[in-house]
PDB file of C-alpha atoms in Angstrom:
ATOM      1  CA  MET A   1      60.795-207.510-150.055  1.00 75.00           C
ATOM      2  CA  ALA A   2      61.898-204.738-152.403  1.00 82.00           C
ATOM      3  CA  THR A   3      59.847-204.023-155.486  1.00 91.00           C
ATOM      4  CA  ASP A   4      61.355-203.820-158.968  1.00 91.00           C
ATOM      5  CA  ARG A   5      61.006-200.052-158.849  1.00 92.00           C
ATOM      6  CA  GLN A   6      62.936-199.854-155.537  1.00 91.00           C
ATOM      7  CA  ILE A   7      65.652-202.133-156.872  1.00 90.00           C
ATOM      8  CA  ARG A   8      66.081-199.936-159.971  1.00 91.00           C
ATOM      9  CA  ALA A   9      66.190-196.800-157.781  1.00 90.00           C
ATOM     10  CA  ASN A  10      68.785-198.380-155.468  1.00 87.00           C
ATOM     11  CA  ARG A  11      70.967-199.355-158.404  1.00 87.00           C
ATOM     12  CA  ALA A  12      70.702-195.870-159.916  1.00 86.00           C
ATOM     13  CA  ASN A  13      71.665-194.296-156.580  1.00 84.00           C
ATOM     14  CA  ALA A  14      74.628-196.666-156.240  1.00 82.00           C
ATOM     15  CA  ARG A  15      75.912-195.697-159.686  1.00 80.00           C
ATOM     16  CA  ARG A  16      75.728-192.003-158.798  1.00 79.00           C
ATOM     17  CA  SER A  17      77.500-192.344-155.437  1.00 72.00           C
ATOM     18  CA  SER A  18      80.392-194.644-156.201  1.00 71.00           C
ATOM     19  CA  GLY A  19      83.222-192.512-154.893  1.00 75.00           C
ATOM     20  CA  PRO A  20      85.138-189.492-156.086  1.00 78.00           C
ATOM     21  CA  LYS A  21      84.975-188.536-159.741  1.00 78.00           C
ATOM     22  CA  SER A  22      87.847-186.057-160.103  1.00 82.00           C
ATOM     23  CA  ALA A  23      91.466-187.125-160.517  1.00 85.00           C
ATOM     24  CA  VAL A  24      92.408-185.228-157.342  1.00 82.00           C
ATOM     25  CA  GLY A  25      89.686-186.983-155.334  1.00 79.00           C
ATOM     26  CA  LYS A  26      90.643-190.403-156.672  1.00 80.00           C
ATOM     27  CA  ARG A  27      94.310-189.761-155.885  1.00 80.00           C
ATOM     28  CA  LYS A  28      93.426-188.687-152.348  1.00 75.00           C
ATOM     29  CA  VAL A  29      91.277-191.715-151.486  1.00 71.00           C
ATOM     30  CA  SER A  30      93.701-194.123-153.146  1.00 73.00           C
ATOM     31  CA  GLN A  31      96.074-193.573-150.222  1.00 72.00           C
ATOM     32  CA  ASN A  32      93.521-194.149-147.444  1.00 66.00           C
ATOM     33  CA  ALA A  33      94.633-197.699-146.723  1.00 63.00           C
ATOM     34  CA  ARG A  34      98.334-196.787-146.708  1.00 64.00           C
ATOM     35  CA  ARG A  35      98.222-194.343-143.807  1.00 63.00           C
ATOM     36  CA  HIS A  36      98.797-196.896-141.081  1.00 65.00           C
ATOM     37  CA  GLY A  37      98.804-200.332-142.704  1.00 74.00           C
ATOM     38  CA  LEU A  38      96.123-201.718-140.406  1.00 78.00           C
ATOM     39  CA  THR A  39      93.941-202.927-143.262  1.00 78.00           C
ATOM     40  CA  THR A  40      96.672-205.097-144.773  1.00 82.00           C
ATOM     41  CA  PRO A  41      96.645-208.829-144.093  1.00 85.00           C
ATOM     42  CA  PRO A  42      98.576-209.780-140.954  1.00 88.00           C
ATOM     43  CA  PRO A  43     102.071-211.290-141.330  1.00 89.00           C
ATOM     44  CA  TRP A  44     102.029-215.067-141.745  1.00 90.00           C
ATOM     45  CA  ASP A  45     104.366-215.640-138.818  1.00 91.00           C
ATOM     46  CA  GLN A  46     101.818-214.012-136.487  1.00 92.00           C
ATOM     47  CA  VAL A  47      98.993-216.019-138.045  1.00 92.00           C
ATOM     48  CA  THR A  48     101.031-219.202-137.605  1.00 92.00           C
ATOM     49  CA  ARG A  49     101.733-218.340-133.957  1.00 93.00           C
ATOM     50  CA  TRP A  50      98.006-217.811-133.287  1.00 93.00           C
ATOM     51  CA  TYR A  51      97.132-220.952-135.264  1.00 92.00           C
ATOM     52  CA  ARG A  52      99.405-223.003-133.048  1.00 92.00           C
ATOM     53  CA  ILE A  53      97.799-221.520-129.930  1.00 92.00           C
ATOM     54  CA  ILE A  54      94.295-222.252-131.240  1.00 92.00           C
ATOM     55  CA  VAL A  55      94.928-225.872-132.216  1.00 90.00           C
ATOM     56  CA  GLY A  56      97.110-226.485-129.143  1.00 90.00           C
ATOM     57  CA  ASP A  57     100.102-227.849-131.056  1.00 89.00           C
ATOM     58  CA  VAL A  58     103.399-225.923-131.024  1.00 90.00           C
ATOM     59  CA  THR A  59     104.622-227.630-134.193  1.00 90.00           C
ATOM     60  CA  ALA A  60     101.444-227.325-136.272  1.00 88.00           C
ATOM     61  CA  GLN A  61     101.731-225.729-139.699  1.00 88.00           C
ATOM     62  CA  PRO A  62      98.580-224.193-141.163  1.00 85.00           C
ATOM     63  CA  ASN A  63      97.582-225.282-144.654  1.00 83.00           C
ATOM     64  CA  PHE A  64      96.586-221.988-146.272  1.00 77.00           C
ATOM     65  CA  SER A  65      95.667-223.582-149.609  1.00 80.00           C
ATOM     66  CA  GLY A  66      92.679-225.571-148.410  1.00 72.00           C
ATOM     67  CA  GLY A  67      92.007-228.438-146.132  1.00 76.00           C
ATOM     68  CA  GLU A  68      89.269-229.564-143.830  1.00 85.00           C
ATOM     69  CA  PRO A  69      86.692-227.128-142.396  1.00 87.00           C
ATOM     70  CA  PHE A  70      88.193-227.312-138.888  1.00 88.00           C
ATOM     71  CA  GLU A  71      91.603-226.226-140.174  1.00 89.00           C
ATOM     72  CA  GLN A  72      90.162-223.421-142.299  1.00 90.00           C
ATOM     73  CA  ALA A  73      88.113-222.163-139.338  1.00 92.00           C
ATOM     74  CA  ALA A  74      91.240-222.224-137.157  1.00 92.00           C
ATOM     75  CA  ILE A  75      93.190-220.256-139.790  1.00 91.00           C
ATOM     76  CA  ARG A  76      90.394-217.706-140.051  1.00 93.00           C
ATOM     77  CA  LEU A  77      90.341-217.326-136.261  1.00 94.00           C
ATOM     78  CA  ALA A  78      94.147-217.008-136.189  1.00 94.00           C
ATOM     79  CA  GLU A  79      94.014-214.243-138.807  1.00 94.00           C
ATOM     80  CA  ALA A  80      91.316-212.428-136.835  1.00 94.00           C
ATOM     81  CA  GLU A  81      93.304-212.710-133.602  1.00 95.00           C
ATOM     82  CA  SER A  82      96.531-211.440-135.162  1.00 94.00           C
ATOM     83  CA  ARG A  83      94.717-208.530-136.836  1.00 94.00           C
ATOM     84  CA  LEU A  84      93.048-207.597-133.533  1.00 94.00           C
ATOM     85  CA  GLU A  85      96.399-207.833-131.729  1.00 93.00           C
ATOM     86  CA  ARG A  86      98.047-205.479-134.232  1.00 92.00           C
ATOM     87  CA  ILE A  87      95.201-202.950-134.155  1.00 92.00           C
ATOM     88  CA  THR A  88      95.009-202.990-130.358  1.00 91.00           C
ATOM     89  CA  LYS A  89      98.751-202.334-130.146  1.00 91.00           C
ATOM     90  CA  ALA A  90      98.492-199.441-132.631  1.00 88.00           C
ATOM     91  CA  GLU A  91      95.579-197.955-130.698  1.00 87.00           C
ATOM     92  CA  ARG A  92      97.409-198.291-127.367  1.00 88.00           C
ATOM     93  CA  ASP A  93     100.608-196.754-128.780  1.00 86.00           C
ATOM     94  CA  TYR A  94      98.674-193.842-130.261  1.00 82.00           C
ATOM     95  CA  PHE A  95      96.800-193.286-127.011  1.00 79.00           C
ATOM     96  CA  LEU A  96     100.126-193.203-125.134  1.00 81.00           C
ATOM     97  CA  GLU A  97     101.464-190.669-127.643  1.00 79.00           C
ATOM     98  CA  MET A  98      98.389-188.507-127.043  1.00 74.00           C
ATOM     99  CA  HIS A  99      98.888-188.846-123.289  1.00 72.00           C
ATOM    100  CA  ASP A 100     102.569-187.867-123.536  1.00 72.00           C
ATOM    101  CA  ARG A 101     101.705-184.789-125.597  1.00 68.00           C
ATOM    102  CA  ALA A 102      99.004-183.780-123.114  1.00 66.00           C
ATOM    103  CA  GLU A 103     101.402-184.207-120.191  1.00 66.00           C
ATOM    104  CA  GLN A 104     104.049-182.117-121.912  1.00 60.00           C
ATOM    105  CA  GLY A 105     101.498-179.374-122.527  1.00 57.00           C
ATOM    106  CA  ALA A 106     100.149-179.519-118.969  1.00 52.00           C
ATOM    107  CA  GLY A 107     103.586-179.653-117.378  1.00 58.00           C
ATOM    108  CA  GLY A 108     104.013-175.896-117.581  1.00 59.00           C
ATOM    109  CA  MET A 109     106.805-176.224-120.135  1.00 58.00           C
ATOM    110  CA  SER A 110     107.142-173.643-122.850  1.00 59.00           C
ATOM    111  CA  ARG A 111     106.706-174.696-126.459  1.00 56.00           C
ATOM    112  CA  LEU A 112     110.453-174.462-127.009  1.00 56.00           C
ATOM    113  CA  GLU A 113     111.142-176.699-123.979  1.00 59.00           C
ATOM    114  CA  ARG A 114     108.605-179.245-125.254  1.00 58.00           C
ATOM    115  CA  LEU A 115     110.272-179.219-128.655  1.00 55.00           C
ATOM    116  CA  VAL A 116     113.724-179.678-127.195  1.00 55.00           C
ATOM    117  CA  THR A 117     112.627-182.642-125.046  1.00 57.00           C
ATOM    118  CA  ARG A 118     110.661-184.243-127.877  1.00 56.00           C
ATOM    119  CA  PHE A 119     113.241-183.835-130.613  1.00 54.00           C
ATOM    120  CA  GLU A 120     116.587-184.205-128.855  1.00 58.00           C
ATOM    121  CA  GLY A 121     118.916-185.762-131.374  1.00 55.00           C
ATOM    122  CA  LYS A 122     116.258-185.778-134.118  1.00 58.00           C
ATOM    123  CA  GLU A 123     115.338-183.417-136.910  1.00 57.00           C
ATOM    124  CA  LEU A 124     112.334-181.155-136.467  1.00 55.00           C
ATOM    125  CA  ASP A 125     109.039-182.607-137.638  1.00 57.00           C
ATOM    126  CA  TYR A 126     107.460-179.931-139.808  1.00 52.00           C
ATOM    127  CA  GLU A 127     104.011-181.505-139.398  1.00 56.00           C
ATOM    128  CA  ASP A 128     104.210-181.086-135.613  1.00 63.00           C
ATOM    129  CA  GLU A 129     101.876-178.383-134.311  1.00 61.00           C
ATOM    130  CA  ASP A 130     104.443-177.066-131.794  1.00 63.00           C
ATOM    131  CA  VAL A 131     107.106-176.685-134.503  1.00 61.00           C
ATOM    132  CA  LEU A 132     104.721-174.805-136.774  1.00 58.00           C
ATOM    133  CA  LEU A 133     103.488-172.546-133.972  1.00 62.00           C
ATOM    134  CA  MET A 134     107.090-171.796-133.013  1.00 62.00           C
ATOM    135  CA  PHE A 135     107.717-170.600-136.570  1.00 58.00           C
ATOM    136  CA  ALA A 136     104.446-168.652-136.569  1.00 60.00           C
ATOM    137  CA  GLU A 137     105.378-166.814-133.354  1.00 64.00           C
ATOM    138  CA  ASN A 138     108.915-165.956-134.459  1.00 65.00           C
ATOM    139  CA  PRO A 139     109.105-162.157-134.029  1.00 61.00           C
ATOM    140  CA  LYS A 140     112.000-161.862-136.489  1.00 67.00           C
ATOM    141  CA  GLY A 141     110.301-164.002-139.113  1.00 63.00           C
ATOM    142  CA  ASN A 142     108.720-162.995-142.365  1.00 65.00           C
ATOM    143  CA  ALA A 143     104.986-162.184-142.028  1.00 62.00           C
ATOM    144  CA  PHE A 144     104.129-164.449-144.963  1.00 59.00           C
ATOM    145  CA  HIS A 145     106.035-167.386-143.446  1.00 58.00           C
ATOM    146  CA  SER A 146     104.433-166.779-140.057  1.00 61.00           C
ATOM    147  CA  GLY A 147     100.962-166.786-141.605  1.00 59.00           C
ATOM    148  CA  ALA A 148     101.716-169.918-143.582  1.00 60.00           C
ATOM    149  CA  ALA A 149     103.007-171.660-140.447  1.00 56.00           C
ATOM    150  CA  ARG A 150      99.782-170.720-138.604  1.00 57.00           C
ATOM    151  CA  VAL A 151      97.672-172.182-141.403  1.00 56.00           C
ATOM    152  CA  LEU A 152      99.737-175.368-141.416  1.00 56.00           C
ATOM    153  CA  ALA A 153      99.508-175.617-137.614  1.00 56.00           C
ATOM    154  CA  ARG A 154      95.708-175.630-137.865  1.00 58.00           C
ATOM    155  CA  SER A 155      95.900-178.637-140.208  1.00 58.00           C
ATOM    156  CA  SER A 156      98.642-180.434-138.274  1.00 57.00           C
ATOM    157  CA  PRO A 157      98.013-184.116-137.501  1.00 56.00           C
ATOM    158  CA  THR A 158      99.400-183.515-133.990  1.00 60.00           C
ATOM    159  CA  ARG A 159      96.648-181.037-133.117  1.00 62.00           C
ATOM    160  CA  PRO A 160      94.486-182.438-130.306  1.00 66.00           C
ATOM    161  CA  ALA A 161      91.376-182.452-132.502  1.00 68.00           C
ATOM    162  CA  ALA A 162      93.214-184.259-135.308  1.00 69.00           C
ATOM    163  CA  MET A 163      94.664-186.748-132.841  1.00 75.00           C
ATOM    164  CA  ARG A 164      91.198-187.468-131.417  1.00 77.00           C
ATOM    165  CA  LYS A 165      89.923-188.059-134.940  1.00 80.00           C
ATOM    166  CA  THR A 166      92.765-190.508-135.620  1.00 82.00           C
ATOM    167  CA  LEU A 167      92.074-192.269-132.329  1.00 83.00           C
ATOM    168  CA  LYS A 168      88.392-192.617-133.290  1.00 86.00           C
ATOM    169  CA  THR A 169      89.479-194.203-136.578  1.00 86.00           C
ATOM    170  CA  LEU A 170      91.707-196.662-134.722  1.00 88.00           C
ATOM    171  CA  GLN A 171      88.841-197.479-132.342  1.00 88.00           C
ATOM    172  CA  ARG A 172      86.571-198.182-135.318  1.00 90.00           C
ATOM    173  CA  TYR A 173      89.189-200.537-136.782  1.00 90.00           C
ATOM    174  CA  ARG A 174      89.427-202.271-133.396  1.00 91.00           C
ATOM    175  CA  ARG A 175      85.653-202.716-133.197  1.00 92.00           C
ATOM    176  CA  ASP A 176      85.625-204.152-136.729  1.00 92.00           C
ATOM    177  CA  ALA A 177      88.457-206.543-135.813  1.00 93.00           C
ATOM    178  CA  GLU A 178      86.601-207.615-132.661  1.00 94.00           C
ATOM    179  CA  SER A 179      83.506-208.302-134.741  1.00 95.00           C
ATOM    180  CA  ALA A 180      85.531-210.364-137.228  1.00 94.00           C
ATOM    181  CA  ARG A 181      87.049-212.315-134.325  1.00 94.00           C
ATOM    182  CA  ARG A 182      83.591-213.085-132.871  1.00 95.00           C
ATOM    183  CA  THR A 183      82.407-214.321-136.264  1.00 95.00           C
ATOM    184  CA  ALA A 184      85.544-216.452-136.751  1.00 94.00           C
ATOM    185  CA  LEU A 185      85.219-217.870-133.242  1.00 93.00           C
ATOM    186  CA  LYS A 186      81.619-218.934-133.902  1.00 94.00           C
ATOM    187  CA  ALA A 187      82.699-220.632-137.145  1.00 93.00           C
ATOM    188  CA  TRP A 188      85.558-222.393-135.340  1.00 90.00           C
ATOM    189  CA  ILE A 189      83.205-223.659-132.607  1.00 92.00           C
ATOM    190  CA  ARG A 190      80.753-224.926-135.259  1.00 92.00           C
ATOM    191  CA  ALA A 191      83.615-226.686-137.078  1.00 90.00           C
ATOM    192  CA  GLN A 192      84.591-228.556-133.899  1.00 86.00           C
ATOM    193  CA  THR A 193      81.180-230.160-133.532  1.00 78.00           C
TER     194      THR A 193
END
């Protein structure tokens, strides 16, 4: 058990480390949850679909405003299942995108050929590492613009290191969703007895 002195020290530490203090830092972290939308609640139609699967009735309508413990446990499990489904799909899609980029790079195609195949009929993506490197290597280009393109290419979200970091984030979200599903499943099993 923590002593009064430890509790006071913990509270003092928590007050000092409660996030960014500057306006720039606060603005930056305020957008963390909007990058991919995976932390938002799942759509109700997906929750309803999972609810119907869980209770075994294709016409069942969940009562989100309350109800008996069994129904609330089933709703919680349905939300966990739909969140896990959405995160797993996002992770799989991102992994496939990484795989496609790796195959294009390993296929012996030049950067220009990769760009042409990736962006046929679309506008160039100026966050794409290949696009930025193409501008950086332009022999007729301005030296300042080439240098700026190189700097931007190093911070591109399509760089392999950046893509691995994003994939790790998606994997962490998946593990959290799996944990929430296990907890909801235990509660649903307890509610049945």
